[in-house]
XYZ file of C-alpha atoms in Angstrom:
290
model
C -23.979 -18.099 13.191
C -20.345 -19.144 14.376
C -18.359 -16.097 15.242
C -15.716 -14.802 17.870
C -17.583 -14.434 21.286
C -18.145 -11.431 23.114
C -15.217 -9.472 25.009
C -13.895 -6.167 25.930
C -13.930 -5.041 22.438
C -17.106 -6.624 20.906
C -20.550 -7.849 22.165
C -24.117 -9.045 20.877
C -26.276 -6.343 21.307
C -30.017 -6.212 21.570
C -32.888 -3.812 22.319
C -32.341 -3.934 25.934
C -28.545 -2.921 26.154
C -28.448 -0.934 22.954
C -28.728 2.656 24.502
C -25.794 1.882 26.924
C -23.409 -0.259 24.499
C -23.865 1.621 21.490
C -25.497 5.153 22.223
C -23.908 6.107 25.835
C -20.605 4.360 24.680
C -20.247 6.159 21.393
C -19.534 9.333 23.459
C -16.482 7.766 24.641
C -15.273 5.867 21.529
C -16.983 4.958 18.335
C -19.168 2.072 17.999
C -19.508 0.062 14.888
C -22.965 -1.604 15.051
C -22.815 -4.514 12.567
C -26.477 -5.350 11.477
C -26.277 -9.135 10.252
C -28.347 -12.453 10.051
C -27.711 -16.180 10.019
C -28.675 -16.328 6.731
C -26.515 -13.832 5.187
C -23.628 -15.323 3.510
C -21.611 -11.883 3.474
C -22.244 -11.508 7.129
C -20.267 -14.628 7.965
C -17.299 -13.042 5.605
C -17.677 -9.822 7.578
C -18.154 -10.325 11.206
C -14.987 -12.474 11.632
C -12.896 -9.861 10.087
C -14.494 -7.011 12.238
C -13.809 -9.056 15.339
C -10.367 -9.809 14.149
C -9.964 -5.611 13.754
C -11.467 -4.757 16.707
C -9.085 -7.142 18.618
C -6.073 -5.301 16.744
C -7.267 -1.842 17.786
C -7.667 -2.982 21.469
C -10.315 -1.082 22.704
C -10.106 2.349 19.919
C -13.646 1.355 19.164
C -16.563 -0.949 20.111
C -17.908 -3.419 17.847
C -21.580 -3.885 18.781
C -23.463 -7.334 16.653
C -26.859 -6.821 15.938
C -28.879 -9.847 14.881
C -31.539 -8.185 12.701
C -33.764 -11.680 12.658
C -33.813 -11.011 16.551
C -33.712 -7.143 16.707
C -36.244 -6.014 14.209
C -37.229 -3.316 16.059
C -33.665 -1.813 15.779
C -33.164 -2.820 12.033
C -37.019 -0.846 11.518
C -35.033 2.209 13.599
C -32.130 2.367 11.453
C -33.410 1.464 8.046
C -31.803 -1.438 7.488
C -32.325 -2.604 4.185
C -29.561 -4.536 3.000
C -26.999 -6.771 4.993
C -24.566 -6.754 6.237
C -24.940 -3.066 7.146
C -22.360 -1.392 9.392
C -23.001 1.895 10.930
C -20.348 4.087 12.890
C -21.856 5.772 15.979
C -20.240 8.580 17.478
C -21.626 11.238 20.138
C -24.863 9.119 20.096
C -25.209 9.756 15.816
C -24.362 7.540 13.202
C -21.643 9.551 11.530
C -20.750 6.829 8.617
C -21.669 3.711 7.173
C -21.003 0.847 4.639
C -22.937 -1.924 3.035
C -21.603 -5.512 2.121
C -18.505 -7.266 3.201
C -15.844 -4.665 2.625
C -11.925 -5.436 2.588
C -9.820 -5.215 5.431
C -7.814 -1.587 3.901
C -11.202 -0.394 3.147
C -12.321 -0.760 6.905
C -9.088 0.466 8.023
C -9.514 3.352 5.960
C -12.849 3.987 7.323
C -11.927 3.852 10.779
C -8.891 6.459 10.209
C -11.886 8.900 9.684
C -13.135 8.548 12.977
C -10.304 7.146 15.579
C -7.655 9.711 16.819
C -4.211 9.062 16.082
C -1.582 9.391 18.658
C 0.131 11.941 16.315
C -3.329 13.930 15.905
C -2.264 15.568 19.447
C 0.861 16.570 18.382
C -0.139 18.147 15.410
C -2.662 20.048 17.224
C 0.107 21.338 19.641
C 2.471 22.161 16.798
C -0.017 24.302 15.214
C -0.691 26.235 18.183
C 2.670 26.648 18.612
C 3.074 27.772 15.173
C 0.192 30.388 15.819
C 1.972 31.693 18.609
C 4.994 32.093 16.575
C 7.191 29.430 17.966
C 8.117 27.842 14.720
C 11.177 25.917 16.566
C 8.705 24.118 18.728
C 6.213 23.481 16.069
C 8.991 21.667 14.065
C 9.679 19.963 16.656
C 6.251 18.458 17.534
C 5.970 17.889 13.864
C 8.762 15.674 13.795
C 7.790 13.715 17.053
C 4.247 13.469 15.071
C 6.069 12.078 11.920
C 8.109 9.537 14.404
C 5.165 8.293 16.621
C 2.989 7.569 13.624
C 5.505 6.740 10.205
C 2.463 5.249 8.469
C 0.302 8.459 8.362
C 0.854 10.835 5.588
C -0.951 13.911 7.480
C 2.010 14.492 10.148
C 4.414 14.419 7.077
C 2.330 16.701 4.871
C 2.158 19.266 8.238
C 5.703 19.419 8.560
C 6.822 19.494 4.948
C 4.123 22.614 4.696
C 5.855 24.459 7.782
C 9.129 23.741 6.280
C 8.204 25.229 3.012
C 6.813 28.422 4.852
C 9.963 28.452 6.466
C 11.858 28.372 3.228
C 13.888 25.359 4.246
C 12.415 23.721 0.611
C 15.169 20.860 0.421
C 14.100 19.747 3.503
C 10.249 19.876 2.839
C 10.709 18.047 -0.287
C 12.726 15.105 1.297
C 9.652 14.759 3.526
C 7.209 14.791 0.813
C 9.329 11.956 -0.888
C 8.602 9.745 1.858
C 4.798 10.026 1.373
C 2.363 7.017 0.378
C 1.311 6.742 -3.269
C -2.072 8.342 -2.064
C -0.125 11.075 0.184
C 1.681 12.346 -3.069
C -1.436 13.000 -5.167
C -3.102 14.772 -2.251
C -3.689 18.356 -3.166
C -1.795 19.664 -0.467
C 1.108 17.871 -1.564
C 0.803 18.929 -5.258
C 0.358 22.511 -4.106
C 3.945 22.287 -2.305
C 5.488 20.708 -5.307
C 3.982 23.412 -7.476
C 5.209 26.114 -5.170
C 8.610 24.404 -5.280
C 8.867 25.217 -9.156
C 8.631 28.655 -8.632
C 10.780 28.678 -5.958
C 13.695 27.280 -7.926
C 12.805 29.400 -11.069
C 13.145 32.496 -8.884
C 16.603 31.069 -7.282
C 18.267 31.319 -10.604
C 16.741 34.380 -11.986
C 17.873 38.228 -11.653
C 16.791 40.439 -8.771
C 13.477 41.528 -8.793
C 14.299 45.169 -9.847
C 16.514 43.808 -12.712
C 13.785 42.064 -14.046
C 11.306 44.948 -13.892
C 13.833 47.226 -15.423
C 14.292 44.806 -18.151
C 10.501 44.551 -18.812
C 10.029 48.184 -18.891
C 12.637 48.397 -21.531
C 11.199 45.674 -23.631
C 7.738 44.407 -22.744
C 8.329 41.639 -24.934
C 11.357 40.271 -22.734
C 9.068 37.277 -22.000
C 12.145 35.606 -20.166
C 12.303 38.331 -17.801
C 8.393 38.572 -17.216
C 8.451 34.766 -16.615
C 11.037 35.071 -14.173
C 9.599 38.100 -12.096
C 6.149 36.152 -12.094
C 8.125 32.932 -10.299
C 9.785 35.331 -7.798
C 6.143 37.049 -7.138
C 4.654 33.820 -6.719
C 7.286 33.083 -4.009
C 6.770 36.012 -2.035
C 2.856 35.511 -1.887
C 2.131 38.280 -4.566
C -0.200 36.127 -6.590
C -2.526 38.743 -8.311
C 0.943 40.344 -9.574
C 2.395 37.108 -10.680
C -0.871 36.162 -12.737
C -0.919 39.433 -14.387
C 2.536 38.707 -15.995
C 2.025 35.289 -16.848
C -1.516 36.344 -18.282
C 0.424 39.206 -20.295
C 2.773 36.658 -22.110
C -0.138 34.160 -22.692
C -1.622 37.526 -24.556
C 1.764 38.157 -26.344
C 3.308 34.799 -27.024
C 1.242 31.562 -26.420
C 4.333 29.488 -27.806
C 6.945 31.045 -25.260
C 8.486 28.047 -23.837
C 5.982 25.607 -25.333
C 3.112 27.569 -23.730
C 4.915 27.553 -20.009
C 3.002 30.811 -18.889
C -0.431 28.877 -19.258
C 1.025 26.162 -17.781
C 2.344 28.090 -14.902
C -1.181 29.713 -14.260
C -2.546 26.735 -14.113
C 0.115 25.560 -11.556
C -0.936 28.739 -9.377
C -4.308 27.835 -9.540
C -3.480 24.752 -7.917
C -1.352 26.507 -5.278
C -4.314 28.890 -4.602
C -7.243 26.296 -4.623
C -10.312 26.231 -7.121
C -12.320 28.554 -4.712
C -9.937 31.115 -4.310
C -11.174 34.602 -5.439
C -7.760 35.586 -7.262
C -8.368 32.059 -9.007
C -11.859 32.754 -10.061
C -11.213 36.361 -11.396
C -8.005 35.216 -13.276
C -9.671 31.702 -14.587
C -12.239 33.936 -16.500
C -9.392 36.468 -17.903
C -7.187 33.107 -19.209
C -10.193 31.640 -20.687
C -10.766 35.194 -22.377
C -7.142 35.288 -23.533
C -7.218 31.882 -24.765
C -10.211 32.539 -26.886
């Protein structure tokens, strides 16, 4: 089979050097073990692509090419039943795999799960600074992470999250607008955008005490109750916010085109599906709707 020759980033590997070139080396960098055979058509497509990617990554992973016809013991050891099969080794163990010829973007996406990016170190430092209460330093580090790794959504999401927590919502929204299409559909992004809805609603409402007084005077003042729920959501009092939204659902489902129920679902998105408050109020919402 014709493929690129062995180099610093890839090699043909057999039983004799497997432990050194794959298992031992996987403690330093991820190793992609490509199990192939000369008679395998898709293998002829995949191997040159993997070799190209290995060159592009310049040592961030190592490509081990294993001829299953010659290395039957290795094929049996790793239960190779379909060709090509690529297994990713880290710390001496298989941590991921795929079968069949894959397009280049899919391989890059797979590698992204296992190869540390330059921005990851900066994000880790930023989170440590935030934990220590040094928000300006955390923001500076996250901005550097975004500049260092402009194609990655992770530093942008972390930066937007911290900007939102610092109540710098307009700046956070601008960062979210720079996300990829996939990043915009990320649950964290959706939660931040949902929070932004409540922030803007609360900003245009009366003071909290005034809203509470209005509700006390007229429990059917749904506009006041809805605005109060938004204020409570912004300040983190999620349970009280959901209590007011649920009360609107019970009293008037038609209020602003079912706005209270929709707001409850937005709140669920912010909190996450397994949150205890979400579990509690999801049941109550179901009862209110039936």
